[in-house]
CSV table of C-alpha atoms in Angstrom, one decimal:
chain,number,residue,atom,x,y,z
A,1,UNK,CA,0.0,0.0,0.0
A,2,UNK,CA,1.3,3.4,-1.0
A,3,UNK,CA,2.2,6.4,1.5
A,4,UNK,CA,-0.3,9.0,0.8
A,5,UNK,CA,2.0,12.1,0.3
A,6,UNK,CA,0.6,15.4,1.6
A,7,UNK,CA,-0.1,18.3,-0.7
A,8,UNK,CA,2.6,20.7,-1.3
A,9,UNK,CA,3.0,23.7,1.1
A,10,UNK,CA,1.4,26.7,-1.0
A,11,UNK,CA,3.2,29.7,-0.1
A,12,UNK,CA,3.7,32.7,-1.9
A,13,UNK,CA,6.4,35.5,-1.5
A,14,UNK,CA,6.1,39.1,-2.8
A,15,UNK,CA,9.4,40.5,-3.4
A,16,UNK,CA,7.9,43.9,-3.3
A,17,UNK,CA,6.3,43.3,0.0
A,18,UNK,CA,6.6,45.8,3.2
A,19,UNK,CA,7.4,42.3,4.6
A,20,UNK,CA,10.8,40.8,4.8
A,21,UNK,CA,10.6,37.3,2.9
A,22,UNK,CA,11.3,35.6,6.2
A,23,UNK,CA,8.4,37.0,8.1
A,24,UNK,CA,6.1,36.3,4.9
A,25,UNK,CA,7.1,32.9,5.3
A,26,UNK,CA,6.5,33.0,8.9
A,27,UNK,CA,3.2,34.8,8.7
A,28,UNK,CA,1.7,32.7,5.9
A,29,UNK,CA,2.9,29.2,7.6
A,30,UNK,CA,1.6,30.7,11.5
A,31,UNK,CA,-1.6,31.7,9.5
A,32,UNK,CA,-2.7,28.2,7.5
A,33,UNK,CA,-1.6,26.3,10.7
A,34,UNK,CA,-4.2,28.5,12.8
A,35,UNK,CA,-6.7,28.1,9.9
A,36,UNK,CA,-7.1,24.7,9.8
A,37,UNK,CA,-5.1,24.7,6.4
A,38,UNK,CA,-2.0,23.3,8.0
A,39,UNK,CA,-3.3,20.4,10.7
A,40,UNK,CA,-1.1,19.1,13.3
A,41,UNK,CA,1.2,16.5,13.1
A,42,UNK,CA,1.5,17.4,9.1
A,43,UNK,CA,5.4,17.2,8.4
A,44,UNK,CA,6.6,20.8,6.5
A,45,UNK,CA,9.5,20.4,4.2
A,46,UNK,CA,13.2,20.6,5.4
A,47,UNK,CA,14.7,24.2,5.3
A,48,UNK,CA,16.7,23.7,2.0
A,49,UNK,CA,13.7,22.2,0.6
A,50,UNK,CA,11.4,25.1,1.2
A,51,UNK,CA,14.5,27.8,0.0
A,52,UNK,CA,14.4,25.6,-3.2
A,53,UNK,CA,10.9,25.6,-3.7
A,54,UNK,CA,10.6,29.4,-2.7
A,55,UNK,CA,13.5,30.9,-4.4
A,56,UNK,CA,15.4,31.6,-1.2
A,57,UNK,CA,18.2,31.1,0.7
A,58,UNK,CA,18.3,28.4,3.5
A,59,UNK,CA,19.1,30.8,5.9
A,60,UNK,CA,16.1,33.0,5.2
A,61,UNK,CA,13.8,29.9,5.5
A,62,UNK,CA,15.4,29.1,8.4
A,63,UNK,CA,14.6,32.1,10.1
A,64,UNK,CA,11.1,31.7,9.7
A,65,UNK,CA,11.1,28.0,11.6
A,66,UNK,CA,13.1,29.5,14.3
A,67,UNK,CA,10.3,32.2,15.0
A,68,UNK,CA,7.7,29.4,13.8
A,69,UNK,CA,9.0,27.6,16.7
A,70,UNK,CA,9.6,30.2,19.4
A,71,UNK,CA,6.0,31.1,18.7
A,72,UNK,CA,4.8,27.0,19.3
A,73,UNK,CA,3.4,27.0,15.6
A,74,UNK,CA,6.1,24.4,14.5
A,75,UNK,CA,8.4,21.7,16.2
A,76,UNK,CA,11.8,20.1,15.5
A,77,UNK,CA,12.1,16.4,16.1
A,78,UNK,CA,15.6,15.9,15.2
A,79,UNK,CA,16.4,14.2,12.3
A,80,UNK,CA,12.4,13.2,11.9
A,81,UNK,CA,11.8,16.8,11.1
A,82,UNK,CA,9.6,19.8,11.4
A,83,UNK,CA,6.0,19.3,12.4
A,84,UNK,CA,3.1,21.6,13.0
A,85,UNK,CA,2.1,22.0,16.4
A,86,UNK,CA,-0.6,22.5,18.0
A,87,UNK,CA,-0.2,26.4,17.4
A,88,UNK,CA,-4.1,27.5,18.3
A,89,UNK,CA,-3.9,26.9,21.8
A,90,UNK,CA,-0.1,28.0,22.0
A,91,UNK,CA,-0.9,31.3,20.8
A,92,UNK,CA,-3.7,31.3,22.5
A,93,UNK,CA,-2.1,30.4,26.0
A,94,UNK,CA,1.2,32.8,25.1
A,95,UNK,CA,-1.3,35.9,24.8
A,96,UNK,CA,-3.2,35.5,27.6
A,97,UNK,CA,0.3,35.3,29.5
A,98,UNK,CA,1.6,38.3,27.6
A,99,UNK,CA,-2.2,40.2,28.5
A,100,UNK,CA,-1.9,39.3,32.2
A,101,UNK,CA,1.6,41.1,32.6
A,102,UNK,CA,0.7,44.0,30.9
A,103,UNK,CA,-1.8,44.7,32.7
A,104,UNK,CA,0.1,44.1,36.2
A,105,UNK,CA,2.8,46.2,34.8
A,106,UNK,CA,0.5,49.2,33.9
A,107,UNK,CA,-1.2,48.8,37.6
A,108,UNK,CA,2.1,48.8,38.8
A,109,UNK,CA,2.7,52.4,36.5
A,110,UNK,CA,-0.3,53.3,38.2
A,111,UNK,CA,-2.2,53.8,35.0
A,112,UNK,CA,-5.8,53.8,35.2
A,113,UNK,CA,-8.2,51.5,33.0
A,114,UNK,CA,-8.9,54.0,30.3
A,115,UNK,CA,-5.0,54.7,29.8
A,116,UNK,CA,-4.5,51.0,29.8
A,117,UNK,CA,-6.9,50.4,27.3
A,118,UNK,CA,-5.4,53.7,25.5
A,119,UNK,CA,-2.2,51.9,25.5
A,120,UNK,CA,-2.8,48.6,23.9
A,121,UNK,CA,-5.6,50.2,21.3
A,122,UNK,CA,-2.4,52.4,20.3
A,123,UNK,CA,-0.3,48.9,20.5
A,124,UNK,CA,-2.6,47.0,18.2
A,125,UNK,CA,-3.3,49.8,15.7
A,126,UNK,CA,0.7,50.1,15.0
A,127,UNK,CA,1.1,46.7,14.5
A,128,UNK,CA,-2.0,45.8,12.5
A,129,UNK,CA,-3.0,49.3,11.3
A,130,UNK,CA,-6.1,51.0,11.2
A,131,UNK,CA,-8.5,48.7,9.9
A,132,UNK,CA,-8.0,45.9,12.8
């Protein structure tokens, strides 16, 4: 019986992008993984495979599965190689941790709720822009 071979990773990178390719790669990888797209346990292709594929160079795709993996989107199993995580409830878990110590930190500022909340709007508008 034949291994069913999963479907190519579909990735695109715009050289013309604000983005650096490496956090395209990042982005669209984090992004089908949270989606559904990308299920755990599905094996991505090795570094040089994806610079190949991509037109990069390893180091750039490299890059992107380091963050991948500091963000808990992606795991390294030695020589088995890189996996998909479950990156939902890692995300998840990692921003709730990330809210919790704001918002001690800006008690311990002594900022009140409204400036708070001023705060992290003006946070989240920067990095997403207006429209999120």
């Amino acid at each position: 019986m034949a291994v069913q071979q999963a479907p190519p990773l579909r990735l695109t990178i715009d050289p013309d992008a604000a983005d650096a390719p490496f956090e395209q790669v990042r982005a669209q990888i984090a992004g089908q993984a949270r989606a559904g797209g990308l299920p755990v346990g599905r094996k991505l292709p090795t570094v040089r495979g994806l610079a190949e594929q991509l037109g990069l160079a390893a180091n750039t795709v490299a890059k992107a599965y380091r963050a991948l993996e500091t963000d808990g989107v992606i795991e390294t199993r030695g020589r088995n190689g890189t996996f998909v995580a479950a990156a939902g409830e890692a995300a998840d878990k990692e921003a709730a941790a990330a809210a919790a110590s704001y918002a001690r930190r800006a008690r311990r500022l002594g900022l009140d709720h409204a400036a708070a909340r001023t705060a992290v709007t003006d946070a989240l508008r920067a990095a997403y822009g207006d429209d999120g």
